[in-house]
GROMACS .gro file of C-alpha atoms in nm:
model
  277
    1MET     CA    1  -3.153  -3.915   1.615
    2THR     CA    2  -3.265  -4.083   1.290
    3SER     CA    3  -3.034  -4.146   0.997
    4GLU     CA    4  -3.221  -3.876   0.803
    5GLN     CA    5  -3.155  -3.625   1.083
    6SER     CA    6  -2.787  -3.722   1.095
    7VAL     CA    7  -2.751  -3.662   0.721
    8SER     CA    8  -2.929  -3.329   0.762
    9LYS     CA    9  -2.687  -3.225   1.037
   10LEU     CA   10  -2.387  -3.319   0.825
   11ASN     CA   11  -2.524  -3.122   0.534
   12GLU     CA   12  -2.572  -2.815   0.754
   13ARG     CA   13  -2.216  -2.812   0.889
   14PRO     CA   14  -2.032  -2.695   0.573
   15LYS     CA   15  -2.291  -2.422   0.528
   16PHE     CA   16  -2.239  -2.308   0.885
   17LEU     CA   17  -1.862  -2.307   0.840
   18ALA     CA   18  -1.896  -2.100   0.522
   19GLN     CA   19  -2.105  -1.846   0.712
   20VAL     CA   20  -1.842  -1.823   0.984
   21ARG     CA   21  -1.562  -1.780   0.728
   22GLN     CA   22  -1.753  -1.516   0.537
   23ALA     CA   23  -1.830  -1.325   0.855
   24ALA     CA   24  -1.459  -1.331   0.938
   25ILE     CA   25  -1.372  -1.206   0.587
   26VAL     CA   26  -1.622  -0.920   0.611
   27GLY     CA   27  -1.487  -0.831   0.954
   28GLU     CA   28  -1.128  -0.823   0.829
   29ILE     CA   29  -1.209  -0.617   0.522
   30SER     CA   30  -1.407  -0.372   0.735
   31ARG     CA   31  -1.106  -0.337   0.963
   32VAL     CA   32  -0.828  -0.287   0.708
   33GLY     CA   33  -1.008  -0.194   0.387
   34SER     CA   34  -0.859  -0.463   0.163
   35VAL     CA   35  -0.758  -0.828   0.184
   36THR     CA   36  -0.564  -1.080  -0.020
   37VAL     CA   37  -0.667  -1.436  -0.098
   38SER     CA   38  -0.338  -1.577   0.028
   39ASP     CA   39  -0.356  -1.395   0.362
   40LEU     CA   40  -0.718  -1.499   0.419
   41ALA     CA   41  -0.640  -1.862   0.335
   42GLN     CA   42  -0.361  -1.859   0.593
   43GLN     CA   43  -0.571  -1.686   0.860
   44LEU     CA   44  -0.873  -1.913   0.810
   45ALA     CA   45  -0.671  -2.234   0.754
   46VAL     CA   46  -0.850  -2.314   0.428
   47SER     CA   47  -0.747  -2.338   0.065
   48GLU     CA   48  -0.722  -2.033  -0.159
   49MET     CA   49  -0.993  -2.187  -0.378
   50THR     CA   50  -1.230  -2.190  -0.079
   51VAL     CA   51  -1.154  -1.824  -0.010
   52ARG     CA   52  -1.218  -1.732  -0.373
   53ARG     CA   53  -1.559  -1.903  -0.359
   54ASP     CA   54  -1.641  -1.708  -0.043
   55LEU     CA   55  -1.538  -1.382  -0.212
   56VAL     CA   56  -1.765  -1.458  -0.508
   57GLU     CA   57  -2.059  -1.513  -0.272
   58LEU     CA   58  -1.986  -1.200  -0.072
   59GLU     CA   59  -1.954  -0.991  -0.387
   60LYS     CA   60  -2.296  -1.113  -0.501
   61ASP     CA   61  -2.434  -0.983  -0.170
   62GLY     CA   62  -2.266  -0.647  -0.226
   63ARG     CA   63  -2.044  -0.682   0.081
   64LEU     CA   64  -1.713  -0.641  -0.103
   65ILE     CA   65  -1.565  -0.589  -0.448
   66ARG     CA   66  -1.328  -0.852  -0.580
   67THR     CA   67  -0.995  -0.747  -0.731
   68HIS     CA   68  -0.705  -0.942  -0.877
   69GLY     CA   69  -0.575  -1.145  -0.585
   70GLY     CA   70  -0.814  -1.019  -0.320
   71ALA     CA   71  -1.098  -0.781  -0.245
   72VAL     CA   72  -1.172  -0.431  -0.118
   73LYS     CA   73  -1.452  -0.266   0.075
   74PRO     CA   74  -1.730  -0.134  -0.150
   75ASP     CA   75  -1.669   0.220  -0.027
   76ARG     CA   76  -1.296   0.194  -0.105
   77ALA     CA   77  -1.360   0.118  -0.471
   78PRO     CA   78  -1.342   0.461  -0.633
   79THR     CA   79  -1.557   0.561  -0.928
   80MET     CA   80  -1.350   0.598  -1.242
   81ALA     CA   81  -1.406   0.939  -1.396
   82ALA     CA   82  -1.366   0.985  -1.768
   83THR     CA   83  -1.042   1.179  -1.711
   84VAL     CA   84  -0.885   0.907  -1.494
   85ALA     CA   85  -0.679   0.626  -1.646
   86PHE     CA   86  -0.648   0.280  -1.490
   87ASP     CA   87  -0.316   0.092  -1.474
   88GLY     CA   88  -0.384  -0.277  -1.424
   89GLU     CA   89  -0.037  -0.432  -1.436
   90GLU     CA   90   0.271  -0.335  -1.236
   91PRO     CA   91   0.580  -0.296  -1.458
   92ALA     CA   92   0.904  -0.454  -1.340
   93PHE     CA   93   1.115  -0.247  -1.100
   94ASP     CA   94   1.400  -0.196  -1.347
   95ALA     CA   95   1.157  -0.078  -1.615
   96ARG     CA   96   0.999   0.171  -1.372
   97LEU     CA   97   1.341   0.285  -1.252
   98ALA     CA   98   1.433   0.386  -1.609
   99ARG     CA   99   1.118   0.597  -1.654
  100ASN     CA  100   1.114   0.971  -1.591
  101VAL     CA  101   1.448   0.956  -1.411
  102ALA     CA  102   1.507   1.333  -1.416
  103LEU     CA  103   1.164   1.403  -1.265
  104LYS     CA  104   1.209   1.143  -0.992
  105ARG     CA  105   1.556   1.266  -0.900
  106ARG     CA  106   1.425   1.622  -0.864
  107ILE     CA  107   1.152   1.497  -0.631
  108ALA     CA  108   1.405   1.286  -0.439
  109VAL     CA  109   1.638   1.581  -0.379
  110ALA     CA  110   1.349   1.792  -0.246
  111ALA     CA  111   1.245   1.504  -0.021
  112ALA     CA  112   1.598   1.460   0.116
  113GLU     CA  113   1.609   1.831   0.202
  114LEU     CA  114   1.286   1.797   0.402
  115ALA     CA  115   1.442   1.508   0.594
  116ASN     CA  116   1.714   1.734   0.735
  117GLY     CA  117   1.679   1.738   1.111
  118ALA     CA  118   1.461   1.429   1.128
  119ARG     CA  119   1.591   1.156   1.355
  120SER     CA  120   1.359   0.873   1.247
  121ILE     CA  121   1.275   0.847   0.878
  122ALA     CA  122   1.042   0.593   0.716
  123LEU     CA  123   1.118   0.513   0.354
  124ASP     CA  124   0.871   0.320   0.142
  125VAL     CA  125   0.954   0.078  -0.138
  126GLY     CA  126   0.951   0.213  -0.496
  127THR     CA  127   1.163   0.383  -0.759
  128THR     CA  128   1.127   0.744  -0.645
  129THR     CA  129   1.193   0.642  -0.285
  130TYR     CA  130   1.500   0.453  -0.407
  131PHE     CA  131   1.631   0.783  -0.546
  132VAL     CA  132   1.553   0.940  -0.207
  133ALA     CA  133   1.777   0.675  -0.048
  134GLU     CA  134   2.053   0.785  -0.287
  135ALA     CA  135   2.001   1.151  -0.198
  136LEU     CA  136   1.995   1.110   0.181
  137ALA     CA  137   2.325   1.202   0.341
  138PRO     CA  138   2.455   1.011   0.644
  139ARG     CA  139   2.385   1.203   0.965
  140ALA     CA  140   2.468   1.125   1.324
  141GLN     CA  141   2.169   0.997   1.525
  142ALA     CA  142   1.945   0.974   1.217
  143LYS     CA  143   1.781   0.634   1.170
  144ILE     CA  144   1.609   0.513   0.855
  145PHE     CA  145   1.340   0.244   0.855
  146THR     CA  146   1.240   0.077   0.530
  147ASN     CA  147   1.087  -0.233   0.375
  148SER     CA  148   1.294  -0.194   0.059
  149ILE     CA  149   1.589  -0.433   0.048
  150ARG     CA  150   1.747  -0.228  -0.233
  151SER     CA  151   1.726   0.097  -0.037
  152ALA     CA  152   1.846  -0.068   0.284
  153ALA     CA  153   2.154  -0.211   0.110
  154GLN     CA  154   2.228   0.120  -0.057
  155LEU     CA  155   2.193   0.322   0.264
  156SER     CA  156   2.381   0.085   0.494
  157GLY     CA  157   2.660   0.065   0.238
  158ARG     CA  158   2.714   0.439   0.288
  159GLY     CA  159   2.718   0.415   0.665
  160VAL     CA  160   2.359   0.526   0.728
  161GLU     CA  161   2.199   0.360   1.031
  162THR     CA  162   1.927   0.155   0.862
  163TYR     CA  163   1.658  -0.085   0.984
  164LEU     CA  164   1.488  -0.329   0.746
  165ALA     CA  165   1.147  -0.474   0.829
  166GLY     CA  166   1.157  -0.852   0.850
  167GLY     CA  167   0.887  -1.046   0.671
  168ARG     CA  168   0.793  -1.218   0.350
  169ILE     CA  169   1.023  -1.116   0.063
  170ARG     CA  170   0.859  -1.008  -0.259
  171GLY     CA  171   1.136  -1.112  -0.495
  172GLU     CA  172   1.055  -0.907  -0.803
  173GLU     CA  173   1.029  -0.587  -0.599
  174MET     CA  174   1.297  -0.679  -0.341
  175SER     CA  175   1.070  -0.568  -0.059
  176THR     CA  176   0.945  -0.717   0.266
  177SER     CA  177   0.580  -0.731   0.366
  178GLY     CA  178   0.323  -0.930   0.560
  179PRO     CA  179   0.204  -0.937   0.924
  180SER     CA  180   0.556  -0.968   1.065
  181ALA     CA  181   0.686  -0.659   0.882
  182VAL     CA  182   0.374  -0.458   0.963
  183GLY     CA  183   0.384  -0.565   1.328
  184GLN     CA  184   0.742  -0.444   1.370
  185PHE     CA  185   0.691  -0.099   1.222
  186GLU     CA  186   0.346  -0.021   1.357
  187MET     CA  187   0.506  -0.016   1.704
  188LEU     CA  188   0.732   0.275   1.600
  189TRP     CA  189   0.681   0.647   1.550
  190PHE     CA  190   0.857   0.835   1.269
  191ASP     CA  191   0.941   1.203   1.240
  192ILE     CA  192   0.882   1.186   0.867
  193ALA     CA  193   0.766   0.924   0.617
  194PHE     CA  194   0.815   0.915   0.240
  195VAL     CA  195   0.559   0.707   0.052
  196GLY     CA  196   0.570   0.619  -0.318
  197VAL     CA  197   0.252   0.569  -0.519
  198SER     CA  198   0.150   0.446  -0.862
  199GLY     CA  199  -0.124   0.704  -0.911
  200LEU     CA  200  -0.295   1.011  -0.768
  201THR     CA  201  -0.657   1.118  -0.824
  202SER     CA  202  -0.918   1.323  -0.641
  203ASP     CA  203  -1.004   1.000  -0.454
  204GLY     CA  204  -0.654   0.958  -0.312
  205VAL     CA  205  -0.330   0.772  -0.378
  206PHE     CA  206  -0.302   0.426  -0.532
  207ASP     CA  207  -0.064   0.131  -0.554
  208TYR     CA  208  -0.044  -0.186  -0.761
  209SER     CA  209   0.029  -0.431  -0.482
  210PHE     CA  210  -0.185  -0.558  -0.195
  211GLU     CA  211   0.131  -0.692  -0.031
  212GLU     CA  212   0.288  -0.348   0.011
  213THR     CA  213  -0.025  -0.144   0.078
  214ASP     CA  214  -0.037  -0.237   0.448
  215MET     CA  215   0.318  -0.105   0.498
  216LYS     CA  216   0.233   0.220   0.319
  217ARG     CA  217  -0.061   0.266   0.557
  218VAL     CA  218   0.167   0.204   0.854
  219TYR     CA  219   0.400   0.479   0.733
  220LEU     CA  220   0.107   0.718   0.684
  221THR     CA  221  -0.043   0.651   1.027
  222ARG     CA  222   0.278   0.634   1.232
  223ALA     CA  223   0.454   0.952   1.115
  224SER     CA  224   0.432   1.314   1.225
  225ARG     CA  225   0.488   1.435   0.870
  226LYS     CA  226   0.343   1.215   0.596
  227ILE     CA  227   0.482   1.288   0.250
  228VAL     CA  228   0.368   1.136  -0.079
  229LEU     CA  229   0.611   1.139  -0.372
  230CYS     CA  230   0.445   1.144  -0.714
  231ASP     CA  231   0.569   1.265  -1.051
  232SER     CA  232   0.321   1.436  -1.281
  233THR     CA  233   0.291   1.138  -1.518
  234LYS     CA  234   0.092   0.965  -1.240
  235PHE     CA  235  -0.163   1.244  -1.197
  236ASP     CA  236  -0.522   1.133  -1.265
  237ARG     CA  237  -0.414   0.770  -1.282
  238MET     CA  238  -0.536   0.491  -1.057
  239SER     CA  239  -0.440   0.127  -1.010
  240LEU     CA  240  -0.551  -0.175  -0.813
  241VAL     CA  241  -0.552  -0.055  -0.452
  242LEU     CA  242  -0.662   0.274  -0.298
  243VAL     CA  243  -0.397   0.328  -0.031
  244ALA     CA  244  -0.529   0.644   0.135
  245GLY     CA  245  -0.752   0.944   0.081
  246LEU     CA  246  -0.609   1.290   0.024
  247GLY     CA  247  -0.673   1.386   0.386
  248GLU     CA  248  -0.447   1.108   0.513
  249PHE     CA  249  -0.115   1.273   0.422
  250ASN     CA  250   0.029   1.622   0.480
  251THR     CA  251   0.247   1.693   0.181
  252LEU     CA  252   0.279   1.606  -0.187
  253ILE     CA  253   0.615   1.648  -0.361
  254CYS     CA  254   0.585   1.650  -0.741
  255ASP     CA  255   0.762   1.793  -1.045
  256GLU     CA  256   0.466   1.998  -1.174
  257ALA     CA  257   0.177   2.162  -0.994
  258PRO     CA  258  -0.152   1.970  -1.027
  259THR     CA  259  -0.431   2.146  -1.215
  260GLY     CA  260  -0.808   2.125  -1.250
  261PRO     CA  261  -1.017   1.901  -1.023
  262LEU     CA  262  -0.708   1.733  -0.877
  263ASP     CA  263  -0.566   2.069  -0.768
  264SER     CA  264  -0.902   2.166  -0.615
  265ALA     CA  265  -0.930   1.835  -0.429
  266LEU     CA  266  -0.578   1.867  -0.286
  267LYS     CA  267  -0.648   2.221  -0.167
  268LYS     CA  268  -0.978   2.115  -0.011
  269ALA     CA  269  -0.799   1.834   0.175
  270GLY     CA  270  -0.536   2.077   0.303
  271VAL     CA  271  -0.245   1.899   0.133
  272GLU     CA  272   0.071   2.108   0.098
  273VAL     CA  273   0.205   2.080  -0.258
  274ILE     CA  274   0.579   2.121  -0.310
  275VAL     CA  275   0.697   2.147  -0.671
  276ALA     CA  276   1.057   2.027  -0.699
  277ASN     CA  277   1.259   2.256  -0.923
   0.00000   0.00000   0.00000
């Protein structure tokens, strides 16, 4: 092999490695729908900067759509209708907890009533689900599974048998997430799951955080009854990540009945709507 051929081979190797990485990224995003830069960097054993460059190239080819901190499949990026608002930044937990408290408590009480008789209950992270934790009464043989550290502490402090997913702690939200947390809970089956969302449109339900989306999807796929909790201020609002389509949950608990295209879409998807009074 000549020196010119050796140089050529060396120059080809990084390109080949990039192709392998990008194929792996496309495969992962096809499998789960969305990815984060940090998770990909860990899985591929490369820097986050390298992953970002790969995402730029893949977006140019139309194979994904970049978002803040990651990317989603092209078909999971919903079109934004004129009547739909976009929320780009997630407010702090305490700020969200102080919003629409009366509405959220009404929803939480209705949710707790539906949990009567359930022996295994999945409880998502969020402010409305935190109020559900407050409303749930201790019952013999009932077990609650959650990735919310706040809810777990509150429930266990009242003698409720509670299981907290172990994983990476998201400090500002006081939640656990990541492959370890997902791996633990995707082995279980729940009688009922309560999932909080940041928005609801005709496309489905949304959340701000990539980190917590995987756990929400576990709850929605591993429960017999899948319940979304959403107050009316979140109707026709979307945020960073599309968690699930309307056909991927059974029941919506809200404080006011949806109207217009959203109401029609929910009916078409067969979603039961419970208005908490």
